[in-house]
PDB file of C-alpha atoms in Angstrom:
ATOM      1  CA  MET A  13       0.051   0.005   0.059  1.00  0.00           C
ATOM      2  CA  ALA A  14       2.858   2.489   0.885  1.00  0.00           C
ATOM      3  CA  ALA A  15       4.419   1.547  -2.631  1.00  0.00           C
ATOM      4  CA  CYS A  16       1.129   2.378  -4.268  1.00  0.00           C
ATOM      5  CA  THR A  17       0.608   5.548  -2.344  1.00  0.00           C
ATOM      6  CA  ALA A  18       4.267   6.646  -3.343  1.00  0.00           C
ATOM      7  CA  ALA A  19       3.842   5.834  -6.994  1.00  0.00           C
ATOM      8  CA  GLN A  20       0.512   7.823  -6.918  1.00  0.00           C
ATOM      9  CA  GLN A  21       2.134  10.621  -5.375  1.00  0.00           C
ATOM     10  CA  TYR A  22       4.975  10.678  -7.851  1.00  0.00           C
ATOM     11  CA  ILE A  23       2.594  10.412 -10.983  1.00  0.00           C
ATOM     12  CA  HIS A  24       0.578  13.341  -9.244  1.00  0.00           C
ATOM     13  CA  HIS A  25       3.898  15.219  -8.912  1.00  0.00           C
ATOM     14  CA  LEU A  26       4.702  14.595 -12.532  1.00  0.00           C
ATOM     15  CA  ARG A  27       1.106  15.659 -13.762  1.00  0.00           C
ATOM     16  CA  GLN A  28       1.433  18.785 -11.578  1.00  0.00           C
ATOM     17  CA  GLN A  29       4.800  19.573 -13.174  1.00  0.00           C
ATOM     18  CA  LEU A  30       3.431  19.206 -16.644  1.00  0.00           C
ATOM     19  CA  GLU A  31       0.345  21.429 -15.724  1.00  0.00           C
ATOM     20  CA  ASN A  32       2.755  24.075 -14.300  1.00  0.00           C
ATOM     21  CA  GLU A  33       4.933  23.855 -17.438  1.00  0.00           C
ATOM     22  CA  LYS A  34       1.748  24.237 -19.586  1.00  0.00           C
ATOM     23  CA  VAL A  35       0.594  27.199 -17.662  1.00  0.00           C
ATOM     24  CA  GLU A  36       3.879  28.858 -17.869  1.00  0.00           C
ATOM     25  CA  GLY A  37       4.144  28.097 -21.679  1.00  0.00           C
ATOM     26  CA  ASN A  38       0.538  29.608 -22.032  1.00  0.00           C
ATOM     27  CA  ARG A  39       1.579  32.733 -20.050  1.00  0.00           C
ATOM     28  CA  ALA A  40       4.776  33.359 -22.059  1.00  0.00           C
ATOM     29  CA  MET A  41       2.728  32.917 -25.208  1.00  0.00           C
ATOM     30  CA  ARG A  42       0.083  35.285 -24.049  1.00  0.00           C
ATOM     31  CA  GLU A  43       2.827  37.940 -22.975  1.00  0.00           C
ATOM     32  CA  ARG A  44       4.573  37.693 -26.128  1.00  0.00           C
ATOM     33  CA  VAL A  45       1.447  38.153 -28.274  1.00  0.00           C
ATOM     34  CA  GLN A  46       0.424  40.944 -26.257  1.00  0.00           C
ATOM     35  CA  GLY A  47       3.840  42.659 -26.500  1.00  0.00           C
ATOM     36  CA  GLU A  48       3.769  42.365 -30.234  1.00  0.00           C
ATOM     37  CA  LEU A  49       0.240  43.920 -30.236  1.00  0.00           C
ATOM     38  CA  ASP A  50       1.269  46.839 -27.957  1.00  0.00           C
ATOM     39  CA  GLY A  51       4.332  47.411 -30.223  1.00  0.00           C
ATOM     40  CA  ALA A  52       2.029  47.478 -33.294  1.00  0.00           C
ATOM     41  CA  ARG A  53      -0.400  49.913 -31.540  1.00  0.00           C
ATOM     42  CA  ARG A  54       2.413  52.130 -30.490  1.00  0.00           C
ATOM     43  CA  ASP A  55       3.938  52.028 -34.095  1.00  0.00           C
ATOM     44  CA  GLN A  56       0.454  53.001 -35.447  1.00  0.00           C
ATOM     45  CA  GLN A  57       0.031  55.727 -32.780  1.00  0.00           C
ATOM     46  CA  THR A  58       3.435  57.125 -33.493  1.00  0.00           C
ATOM     47  CA  PHE A  59       2.889  57.033 -37.312  1.00  0.00           C
ATOM     48  CA  GLN A  60      -0.483  58.832 -37.013  1.00  0.00           C
ATOM     49  CA  GLU A  61       0.932  61.493 -34.715  1.00  0.00           C
ATOM     50  CA  GLU A  62       3.797  62.111 -37.163  1.00  0.00           C
ATOM     51  CA  MET A  63       1.321  62.375 -40.035  1.00  0.00           C
ATOM     52  CA  LEU A  64      -0.877  64.791 -37.930  1.00  0.00           C
ATOM     53  CA  ARG A  65       2.192  66.842 -37.131  1.00  0.00           C
ATOM     54  CA  GLY A  66       3.003  66.858 -40.612  1.00  0.00           C
ATOM     55  CA  VAL A  67      -0.394  68.408 -41.745  1.00  0.00           C
ATOM     56  CA  PRO A  68       0.139  71.734 -40.164  1.00  0.00           C
ATOM     57  CA  ARG A  69       3.661  71.991 -41.516  1.00  0.00           C
ATOM     58  CA  VAL A  70       2.284  71.306 -45.010  1.00  0.00           C
ATOM     59  CA  LEU A  71      -0.356  73.838 -44.438  1.00  0.00           C
ATOM     60  CA  ARG A  72       2.004  76.355 -43.047  1.00  0.00           C
ATOM     61  CA  GLY A  73       4.285  75.915 -46.134  1.00  0.00           C
ATOM     62  CA  ALA A  74       1.242  76.357 -48.427  1.00  0.00           C
ATOM     63  CA  ASP A  75       0.276  79.539 -46.663  1.00  0.00           C
ATOM     64  CA  GLN A  76       3.891  80.779 -46.808  1.00  0.00           C
ATOM     65  CA  ALA A  77       4.005  80.134 -50.523  1.00  0.00           C
ATOM     66  CA  LYS A  78       0.834  81.680 -51.059  1.00  0.00           C
ATOM     67  CA  LYS A  79       1.911  84.791 -49.225  1.00  0.00           C
ATOM     68  CA  GLU A  80       5.153  84.947 -51.038  1.00  0.00           C
ATOM     69  CA  ARG A  81       3.071  84.742 -54.490  1.00  0.00           C
ATOM     70  CA  LEU A  82       0.853  87.484 -53.290  1.00  0.00           C
ATOM     71  CA  TRP A  83       3.781  89.730 -52.254  1.00  0.00           C
ATOM     72  CA  SER A  84       5.618  89.013 -55.634  1.00  0.00           C
ATOM     73  CA  GLY A  85       2.467  89.843 -57.569  1.00  0.00           C
ATOM     74  CA  LYS A  86       1.994  93.020 -55.559  1.00  0.00           C
ATOM     75  CA  LEU A  87       5.619  93.884 -56.136  1.00  0.00           C
ATOM     76  CA  GLU A  88       5.419  93.254 -59.887  1.00  0.00           C
ATOM     77  CA  ALA A  89       2.139  95.416 -59.972  1.00  0.00           C
ATOM     78  CA  ALA A  90       3.783  98.224 -58.095  1.00  0.00           C
ATOM     79  CA  HIS A  91       6.925  97.922 -60.439  1.00  0.00           C
ATOM     80  CA  ALA A  92       4.505  98.018 -63.518  1.00  0.00           C
ATOM     81  CA  ASN A  93       2.698 101.144 -62.195  1.00  0.00           C
ATOM     82  CA  ARG A  94       5.784 102.855 -61.431  1.00  0.00           C
ATOM     83  CA  THR A  95       7.101 102.018 -64.844  1.00  0.00           C
ATOM     84  CA  ASP A  96       3.762 103.379 -66.447  1.00  0.00           C
ATOM     85  CA  ARG A  97       3.999 106.595 -64.318  1.00  0.00           C
ATOM     86  CA  GLU A  98       7.485 107.192 -65.410  1.00  0.00           C
ATOM     87  CA  ARG A  99       6.615 106.807 -69.005  1.00  0.00           C
ATOM     88  CA  GLN A 100       3.648 108.980 -68.734  1.00  0.00           C
ATOM     89  CA  GLN A 101       5.644 111.695 -66.956  1.00  0.00           C
ATOM     90  CA  ALA A 102       8.174 111.392 -69.843  1.00  0.00           C
ATOM     91  CA  GLU A 103       5.631 111.777 -72.340  1.00  0.00           C
ATOM     92  CA  LEU A 104       4.271 114.855 -70.530  1.00  0.00           C
ATOM     93  CA  ARG A 105       7.613 116.482 -70.359  1.00  0.00           C
ATOM     94  CA  GLU A 106       8.252 115.679 -74.032  1.00  0.00           C
ATOM     95  CA  TYR A 107       4.757 117.387 -74.863  1.00  0.00           C
ATOM     96  CA  ARG A 108       5.456 120.355 -72.823  1.00  0.00           C
ATOM     97  CA  GLN A 109       8.932 120.667 -74.267  1.00  0.00           C
ATOM     98  CA  ARG A 110       7.346 120.466 -77.873  1.00  0.00           C
ATOM     99  CA  ALA A 111       4.638 122.981 -76.751  1.00  0.00           C
ATOM    100  CA  GLU A 112       7.253 125.392 -75.419  1.00  0.00           C
ATOM    101  CA  GLU A 113       9.290 124.978 -78.576  1.00  0.00           C
ATOM    102  CA  ALA A 114       6.262 125.783 -80.777  1.00  0.00           C
ATOM    103  CA  ASP A 115       5.247 128.716 -78.513  1.00  0.00           C
ATOM    104  CA  HIS A 116       8.945 130.013 -78.894  1.00  0.00           C
ATOM    105  CA  GLU A 117       8.801 129.622 -82.719  1.00  0.00           C
ATOM    106  CA  ARG A 118       5.517 131.455 -82.825  1.00  0.00           C
ATOM    107  CA  GLN A 119       6.656 134.288 -80.670  1.00  0.00           C
ATOM    108  CA  GLN A 120       9.859 134.454 -82.909  1.00  0.00           C
ATOM    109  CA  THR A 121       7.620 134.571 -86.083  1.00  0.00           C
ATOM    110  CA  LEU A 122       5.319 137.205 -84.589  1.00  0.00           C
ATOM    111  CA  ARG A 123       8.289 139.358 -83.507  1.00  0.00           C
ATOM    112  CA  GLN A 124       9.832 139.134 -86.924  1.00  0.00           C
ATOM    113  CA  THR A 125       6.443 139.935 -88.622  1.00  0.00           C
ATOM    114  CA  VAL A 126       5.801 143.105 -86.396  1.00  0.00           C
ATOM    115  CA  VAL A 127       9.214 144.464 -85.758  1.00  0.00           C
ATOM    116  CA  GLY A 128      10.850 143.428 -88.944  1.00  0.00           C
ATOM    117  CA  ALA A 129      13.977 141.500 -89.710  1.00  0.00           C
ATOM    118  CA  GLY A 130      16.480 142.269 -87.113  1.00  0.00           C
ATOM    119  CA  ALA A 131      14.488 144.928 -85.285  1.00  0.00           C
ATOM    120  CA  THR A 132      14.412 145.108 -81.618  1.00  0.00           C
ATOM    121  CA  THR A 133      13.028 147.368 -78.898  1.00  0.00           C
ATOM    122  CA  VAL A 134      16.683 148.904 -78.536  1.00  0.00           C
ATOM    123  CA  ASN A 135      16.969 150.206 -82.238  1.00  0.00           C
ATOM    124  CA  PHE A 136      13.247 150.608 -82.904  1.00  0.00           C
ATOM    125  CA  MET A 137      13.315 154.335 -83.049  1.00  0.00           C
ATOM    126  CA  SER A 138      16.397 154.282 -85.230  1.00  0.00           C
ATOM    127  CA  GLN A 139      14.622 151.868 -87.574  1.00  0.00           C
ATOM    128  CA  VAL A 140      11.617 154.184 -87.685  1.00  0.00           C
ATOM    129  CA  GLN A 141      13.773 157.026 -88.732  1.00  0.00           C
ATOM    130  CA  GLN A 142      15.126 154.673 -91.416  1.00  0.00           C
ATOM    131  CA  TRP A 143      11.635 154.061 -92.595  1.00  0.00           C
ATOM    132  CA  ASP A 144      10.785 157.638 -92.668  1.00  0.00           C
ATOM    133  CA  ALA A 145      13.995 158.427 -94.718  1.00  0.00           C
ATOM    134  CA  THR A 146      13.542 155.606 -97.205  1.00  0.00           C
ATOM    135  CA  PHE A 147       9.771 155.615 -97.995  1.00  0.00           C
ATOM    136  CA  VAL A 148       6.478 157.233 -97.266  1.00  0.00           C
ATOM    137  CA  SER A 149       4.232 155.248 -95.060  1.00  0.00           C
ATOM    138  CA  PRO A 150       1.059 154.031 -96.785  1.00  0.00           C
ATOM    139  CA  LEU A 151      -0.947 154.839 -93.601  1.00  0.00           C
ATOM    140  CA  GLN A 152      -0.656 158.626 -94.475  1.00  0.00           C
ATOM    141  CA  THR A 153      -3.596 159.667 -96.509  1.00  0.00           C
ATOM    142  CA  SER A 154      -2.647 161.446 -99.749  1.00  0.00           C
ATOM    143  CA  ILE A 155      -4.762 163.810-101.869  1.00  0.00           C
ATOM    144  CA  GLU A 156      -4.063 161.670-104.984  1.00  0.00           C
ATOM    145  CA  ALA A 157      -6.620 158.924-105.680  1.00  0.00           C
ATOM    146  CA  SER A 158      -3.903 156.535-106.693  1.00  0.00           C
ATOM    147  CA  HIS A 159      -2.367 156.813-103.287  1.00  0.00           C
ATOM    148  CA  THR A 160      -5.726 155.968-101.744  1.00  0.00           C
ATOM    149  CA  VAL A 161      -6.232 152.953-103.919  1.00  0.00           C
ATOM    150  CA  ASP A 162      -2.555 151.854-103.004  1.00  0.00           C
ATOM    151  CA  HIS A 163      -3.314 152.580 -99.400  1.00  0.00           C
ATOM    152  CA  GLU A 164      -6.475 150.298 -99.477  1.00  0.00           C
ATOM    153  CA  GLU A 165      -4.746 147.443-101.442  1.00  0.00           C
ATOM    154  CA  TRP A 166      -1.995 147.624 -98.888  1.00  0.00           C
ATOM    155  CA  LEU A 167      -4.476 147.327 -96.035  1.00  0.00           C
ATOM    156  CA  LYS A 168      -6.334 144.392 -97.558  1.00  0.00           C
ATOM    157  CA  GLN A 169      -2.968 142.685 -97.981  1.00  0.00           C
ATOM    158  CA  LEU A 170      -2.107 143.054 -94.489  1.00  0.00           C
ATOM    159  CA  GLN A 171      -5.539 141.606 -93.546  1.00  0.00           C
ATOM    160  CA  ARG A 172      -5.003 138.715 -95.823  1.00  0.00           C
ATOM    161  CA  GLU A 173      -1.532 138.111 -94.414  1.00  0.00           C
ATOM    162  CA  ARG A 174      -2.764 138.476 -90.976  1.00  0.00           C
ATOM    163  CA  ALA A 175      -5.711 136.043 -91.689  1.00  0.00           C
ATOM    164  CA  GLU A 176      -3.411 133.476 -93.333  1.00  0.00           C
ATOM    165  CA  ARG A 177      -0.944 133.710 -90.398  1.00  0.00           C
ATOM    166  CA  ASN A 178      -3.826 133.193 -87.972  1.00  0.00           C
ATOM    167  CA  THR A 179      -5.224 130.195 -90.165  1.00  0.00           C
ATOM    168  CA  ASN A 180      -1.724 128.667 -90.177  1.00  0.00           C
ATOM    169  CA  LEU A 181      -1.232 129.122 -86.445  1.00  0.00           C
ATOM    170  CA  VAL A 182      -4.770 127.712 -85.747  1.00  0.00           C
ATOM    171  CA  GLN A 183      -4.119 124.793 -88.065  1.00  0.00           C
ATOM    172  CA  HIS A 184      -0.747 124.107 -86.547  1.00  0.00           C
ATOM    173  CA  MET A 185      -2.306 124.170 -83.152  1.00  0.00           C
ATOM    174  CA  ARG A 186      -5.038 121.829 -84.307  1.00  0.00           C
ATOM    175  CA  THR A 187      -2.406 119.526 -85.694  1.00  0.00           C
ATOM    176  CA  ASP A 188      -0.433 119.476 -82.392  1.00  0.00           C
ATOM    177  CA  LEU A 189      -3.429 119.028 -80.399  1.00  0.00           C
ATOM    178  CA  SER A 190      -4.764 116.165 -82.592  1.00  0.00           C
ATOM    179  CA  ALA A 191      -1.314 114.537 -82.682  1.00  0.00           C
ATOM    180  CA  SER A 192      -1.029 114.915 -78.781  1.00  0.00           C
ATOM    181  CA  CYS A 193      -4.476 113.548 -78.312  1.00  0.00           C
ATOM    182  CA  GLY A 194      -3.780 110.586 -80.579  1.00  0.00           C
ATOM    183  CA  ARG A 195      -0.560 109.912 -78.693  1.00  0.00           C
ATOM    184  CA  ALA A 196      -2.332 110.116 -75.471  1.00  0.00           C
ATOM    185  CA  ARG A 197      -5.247 107.962 -76.749  1.00  0.00           C
ATOM    186  CA  GLU A 198      -2.630 105.262 -77.997  1.00  0.00           C
ATOM    187  CA  GLY A 199      -0.733 105.392 -74.817  1.00  0.00           C
ATOM    188  CA  ALA A 200      -3.994 105.021 -72.851  1.00  0.00           C
ATOM    189  CA  HIS A 201      -4.917 102.182 -75.110  1.00  0.00           C
ATOM    190  CA  ASP A 202      -1.472 100.575 -74.707  1.00  0.00           C
ATOM    191  CA  GLN A 203      -1.866 100.912 -71.043  1.00  0.00           C
ATOM    192  CA  HIS A 204      -5.269  99.415 -70.739  1.00  0.00           C
ATOM    193  CA  ALA A 205      -4.157  96.467 -73.175  1.00  0.00           C
ATOM    194  CA  LYS A 206      -1.080  95.938 -71.020  1.00  0.00           C
ATOM    195  CA  SER A 207      -3.153  95.997 -67.731  1.00  0.00           C
ATOM    196  CA  VAL A 208      -5.579  93.551 -69.252  1.00  0.00           C
ATOM    197  CA  GLU A 209      -2.838  91.236 -70.452  1.00  0.00           C
ATOM    198  CA  ALA A 210      -1.242  91.552 -66.823  1.00  0.00           C
ATOM    199  CA  GLU A 211      -4.593  90.875 -65.132  1.00  0.00           C
ATOM    200  CA  LYS A 212      -5.099  87.857 -67.431  1.00  0.00           C
ATOM    201  CA  LEU A 213      -1.590  86.592 -66.888  1.00  0.00           C
ATOM    202  CA  ALA A 214      -2.047  87.036 -63.005  1.00  0.00           C
ATOM    203  CA  LYS A 215      -5.416  85.073 -63.230  1.00  0.00           C
ATOM    204  CA  GLN A 216      -3.885  82.234 -65.125  1.00  0.00           C
ATOM    205  CA  GLN A 217      -0.902  82.068 -62.711  1.00  0.00           C
ATOM    206  CA  ASN A 218      -3.349  82.156 -59.643  1.00  0.00           C
ATOM    207  CA  ALA A 219      -5.490  79.277 -61.329  1.00  0.00           C
ATOM    208  CA  ALA A 220      -2.131  77.359 -61.975  1.00  0.00           C
ATOM    209  CA  ARG A 221      -0.989  77.880 -58.471  1.00  0.00           C
ATOM    210  CA  ARG A 222      -4.357  76.875 -57.034  1.00  0.00           C
ATOM    211  CA  GLU A 223      -4.377  73.632 -59.332  1.00  0.00           C
ATOM    212  CA  HIS A 224      -0.908  72.878 -58.102  1.00  0.00           C
ATOM    213  CA  LEU A 225      -1.866  73.401 -54.361  1.00  0.00           C
ATOM    214  CA  GLN A 226      -5.080  71.215 -54.902  1.00  0.00           C
ATOM    215  CA  GLU A 227      -2.841  68.531 -56.588  1.00  0.00           C
ATOM    216  CA  GLY A 228      -0.406  68.683 -53.804  1.00  0.00           C
ATOM    217  CA  GLU A 229      -3.207  68.490 -51.140  1.00  0.00           C
ATOM    218  CA  HIS A 230      -4.855  65.555 -53.129  1.00  0.00           C
ATOM    219  CA  ALA A 231      -1.497  63.783 -53.242  1.00  0.00           C
ATOM    220  CA  TYR A 232      -0.943  64.258 -49.480  1.00  0.00           C
ATOM    221  CA  LYS A 233      -4.455  63.004 -48.807  1.00  0.00           C
ATOM    222  CA  LEU A 234      -3.769  59.884 -51.054  1.00  0.00           C
ATOM    223  CA  GLN A 235      -0.546  59.209 -49.297  1.00  0.00           C
ATOM    224  CA  LEU A 236      -2.044  59.542 -45.847  1.00  0.00           C
ATOM    225  CA  TYR A 237      -4.795  57.178 -46.984  1.00  0.00           C
ATOM    226  CA  ASP A 238      -2.420  54.590 -48.430  1.00  0.00           C
ATOM    227  CA  ALA A 239      -0.203  54.753 -45.409  1.00  0.00           C
ATOM    228  CA  ASN A 240      -3.270  54.054 -43.020  1.00  0.00           C
ATOM    229  CA  ARG A 241      -4.464  51.274 -45.229  1.00  0.00           C
ATOM    230  CA  ASN A 242      -1.038  49.839 -45.304  1.00  0.00           C
ATOM    231  CA  GLN A 243      -0.933  50.038 -41.501  1.00  0.00           C
ATOM    232  CA  LEU A 244      -4.288  48.466 -41.066  1.00  0.00           C
ATOM    233  CA  GLN A 245      -3.451  45.760 -43.573  1.00  0.00           C
ATOM    234  CA  ARG A 246      -0.090  45.037 -41.490  1.00  0.00           C
ATOM    235  CA  LEU A 247      -2.133  44.956 -38.210  1.00  0.00           C
ATOM    236  CA  LYS A 248      -4.448  42.659 -39.803  1.00  0.00           C
ATOM    237  CA  GLY A 249      -1.776  40.444 -41.072  1.00  0.00           C
ATOM    238  CA  LEU A 250      -0.194  40.549 -37.720  1.00  0.00           C
ATOM    239  CA  LYS A 251      -3.414  39.570 -35.988  1.00  0.00           C
ATOM    240  CA  LEU A 252      -3.904  36.629 -38.527  1.00  0.00           C
ATOM    241  CA  GLU A 253      -0.336  35.487 -37.789  1.00  0.00           C
ATOM    242  CA  GLN A 254      -0.804  35.781 -34.069  1.00  0.00           C
ATOM    243  CA  GLU A 255      -4.196  33.747 -34.414  1.00  0.00           C
ATOM    244  CA  GLU A 256      -2.331  31.159 -36.587  1.00  0.00           C
ATOM    245  CA  MET A 257       0.558  30.956 -33.964  1.00  0.00           C
ATOM    246  CA  ARG A 258      -2.070  30.723 -31.273  1.00  0.00           C
ATOM    247  CA  HIS A 259      -3.857  27.885 -32.888  1.00  0.00           C
ATOM    248  CA  THR A 260      -0.646  26.148 -33.924  1.00  0.00           C
ATOM    249  CA  PHE A 261       0.563  26.570 -30.103  1.00  0.00           C
ATOM    250  CA  ALA A 262      -2.842  25.075 -28.952  1.00  0.00           C
ATOM    251  CA  GLU A 263      -2.568  22.162 -31.328  1.00  0.00           C
ATOM    252  CA  ARG A 264       1.047  21.550 -30.246  1.00  0.00           C
ATOM    253  CA  GLN A 265      -0.094  21.704 -26.563  1.00  0.00           C
ATOM    254  CA  ARG A 266      -2.905  19.226 -27.202  1.00  0.00           C
ATOM    255  CA  ARG A 267      -0.601  16.842 -28.979  1.00  0.00           C
ATOM    256  CA  LYS A 268       1.951  17.198 -26.120  1.00  0.00           C
ATOM    257  CA  GLU A 269      -0.832  16.566 -23.447  1.00  0.00           C
ATOM    258  CA  LYS A 270      -1.886  13.468 -25.394  1.00  0.00           C
ATOM    259  CA  GLU A 271       1.922  12.282 -25.486  1.00  0.00           C
ATOM    260  CA  ASP A 272       2.125  13.093 -21.935  1.00  0.00           C
ATOM    261  CA  GLU A 273      -0.879  11.101 -21.065  1.00  0.00           C
ATOM    262  CA  LYS A 274       0.250   8.283 -23.065  1.00  0.00           C
ATOM    263  CA  ALA A 275       3.647   8.376 -21.366  1.00  0.00           C
ATOM    264  CA  MET A 276       2.048   8.551 -18.045  1.00  0.00           C
ATOM    265  CA  GLU A 277      -0.169   5.613 -18.762  1.00  0.00           C
ATOM    266  CA  ALA A 278       2.782   3.554 -20.037  1.00  0.00           C
ATOM    267  CA  LEU A 279       4.776   4.677 -16.868  1.00  0.00           C
ATOM    268  CA  GLU A 280       1.900   3.611 -14.647  1.00  0.00           C
ATOM    269  CA  ASP A 281       1.533   0.261 -16.381  1.00  0.00           C
ATOM    270  CA  GLU A 282       5.268  -0.297 -16.292  1.00  0.00           C
ATOM    271  CA  TYR A 283       5.204   0.464 -12.485  1.00  0.00           C
ATOM    272  CA  LEU A 284       2.218  -1.694 -11.859  1.00  0.00           C
ATOM    273  CA  SER A 285       3.895  -4.538 -13.723  1.00  0.00           C
ATOM    274  CA  TYR A 286       6.906  -3.943 -11.587  1.00  0.00           C
ATOM    275  CA  LEU A 287       4.909  -4.095  -8.570  1.00  0.00           C
ATOM    276  CA  ARG A 288       3.360  -7.275  -9.507  1.00  0.00           C
ATOM    277  CA  GLU A 289       6.642  -8.876 -10.324  1.00  0.00           C
ATOM    278  CA  ASN A 290       7.969  -7.851  -6.941  1.00  0.00           C
ATOM    279  CA  ALA A 291       4.884  -9.023  -5.217  1.00  0.00           C
ATOM    280  CA  LEU A 292       5.078 -12.279  -7.023  1.00  0.00           C
ATOM    281  CA  ALA A 293       8.847 -12.715  -6.201  1.00  0.00           C
ATOM    282  CA  SER A 294       8.368 -11.624  -2.437  1.00  0.00           C
ATOM    283  CA  PRO A 295       8.595 -14.429   0.190  1.00  0.00           C
ATOM    284  CA  LEU A 296       5.758 -13.131   2.206  1.00  0.00           C
ATOM    285  CA  PRO A 297       2.489 -11.664   0.833  1.00  0.00           C
ATOM    286  CA  GLY A 298       2.304  -7.925   1.028  1.00  0.00           C
ATOM    287  CA  VAL A 299       6.225  -7.372   1.526  1.00  0.00           C
ATOM    288  CA  PRO A 300       8.064  -6.199  -1.401  1.00  0.00           C
ATOM    289  CA  CYS A 301      11.226  -7.820  -2.475  1.00  0.00           C
ATOM    290  CA  ARG A 302      14.604  -6.352  -1.593  1.00  0.00           C
ATOM    291  CA  ARG A 303      16.601  -7.906  -4.511  1.00  0.00           C
ATOM    292  CA  ASP A 304      16.227  -4.735  -6.639  1.00  0.00           C
ATOM    293  CA  SER A 305      17.027  -2.279  -3.809  1.00  0.00           C
ATOM    294  CA  GLY A 306      19.170   0.048  -6.164  1.00  0.00           C
ATOM    295  CA  TRP A 307      17.687   2.828  -8.373  1.00  0.00           C
ATOM    296  CA  LEU A 308      14.523   2.413 -10.750  1.00  0.00           C
ATOM    297  CA  LEU A 309      14.804   4.097 -14.118  1.00  0.00           C
ATOM    298  CA  PHE A 310      11.603   5.478 -15.666  1.00  0.00           C
ATOM    299  CA  HIS A 311      11.811   6.791 -19.082  1.00  0.00           C
ATOM    300  CA  THR A 312       9.427   9.619 -19.694  1.00  0.00           C
ATOM    301  CA  ASN A 313       8.963  12.283 -22.288  1.00  0.00           C
ATOM    302  CA  ARG A 314      10.956  15.537 -22.800  1.00  0.00           C
ATOM    303  CA  HIS A 315       8.762  17.598 -20.506  1.00  0.00           C
ATOM    304  CA  VAL A 316       9.189  15.259 -17.468  1.00  0.00           C
ATOM    305  CA  GLY A 317      12.973  14.546 -18.153  1.00  0.00           C
ATOM    306  CA  ASP A 318      15.058  12.108 -19.885  1.00  0.00           C
ATOM    307  CA  VAL A 319      15.505   9.731 -16.967  1.00  0.00           C
ATOM    308  CA  ALA A 320      13.499   9.762 -13.711  1.00  0.00           C
ATOM    309  CA  THR A 321      14.956   7.775 -10.752  1.00  0.00           C
ATOM    310  CA  TYR A 322      13.204   6.513  -7.924  1.00  0.00           C
ATOM    311  CA  SER A 323      14.683   4.552  -4.927  1.00  0.00           C
ATOM    312  CA  SER A 324      13.207   1.233  -3.709  1.00  0.00           C
ATOM    313  CA  SER A 325      13.667   2.315  -0.183  1.00  0.00           C
ATOM    314  CA  CYS A 326      10.502   4.292  -0.445  1.00  0.00           C
ATOM    315  CA  PHE A 327       8.452   0.925  -0.692  1.00  0.00           C
ATOM    316  CA  THR A 328      10.063  -0.555   2.496  1.00  0.00           C
TER     317      THR A 328
END
């Protein structure tokens, strides 16, 4: 009876050891799987945080580029306006210079017509004295009829010359005015055409920049979507791999338990056979034989050990 109790205790001890090893293996497997899941979650959280931190950076870069484009456009417009003002001022100065030259020419013509060739206010009296000495003035009325007719003809000629001179002067002024108006009109038309072309070019550039910004934003969103999708696929693959590993580990554990059960049954059968042989060889019933009082070797599986020893003194 004592031998049977010791054998049962030994078998119970082996089973308890197998259960402890199984529990330890399951705990280690759970800890490893949980560590992998935590690492994947931390990686995903870090990636999302980096992506979220990158969004304001991209937006700030886009805003800075937009501000730079606006400032460059304003600077270009200011430069164009300054150039146009300088050109208009140059045209006005040129027009004033031409007008002054024409006025000076008219004054010279009038002075030469009124005073005479080379006459000035300084030698006017000497010129008058010379006229009095050389010819009789037509303004003086004469008794003779021929002198009266000559005087009238001379007055008519003076009127015709004055009218012709005034007509030429008015025509010249009209020509200058029409030319200046034409130049001003052409300049205004050119300025309007340039402003329209510049506005059209600015609109095209703004549209191209807006399209480029939209393309960049769309590409960034696609990149973020692809990154999240790849991360989710990686997590899904990791979970599937963990499930497969867990299933494989469970199958291996069940197979190991079956092998352990078979080994324990074989050990029990061997031990019972050993007890029967010792009981049959014993001189007294119920007293075990002492002829095998050395060490008993019990071969078990790899979880229990390669060799298990048990002393026969436990049965006495």
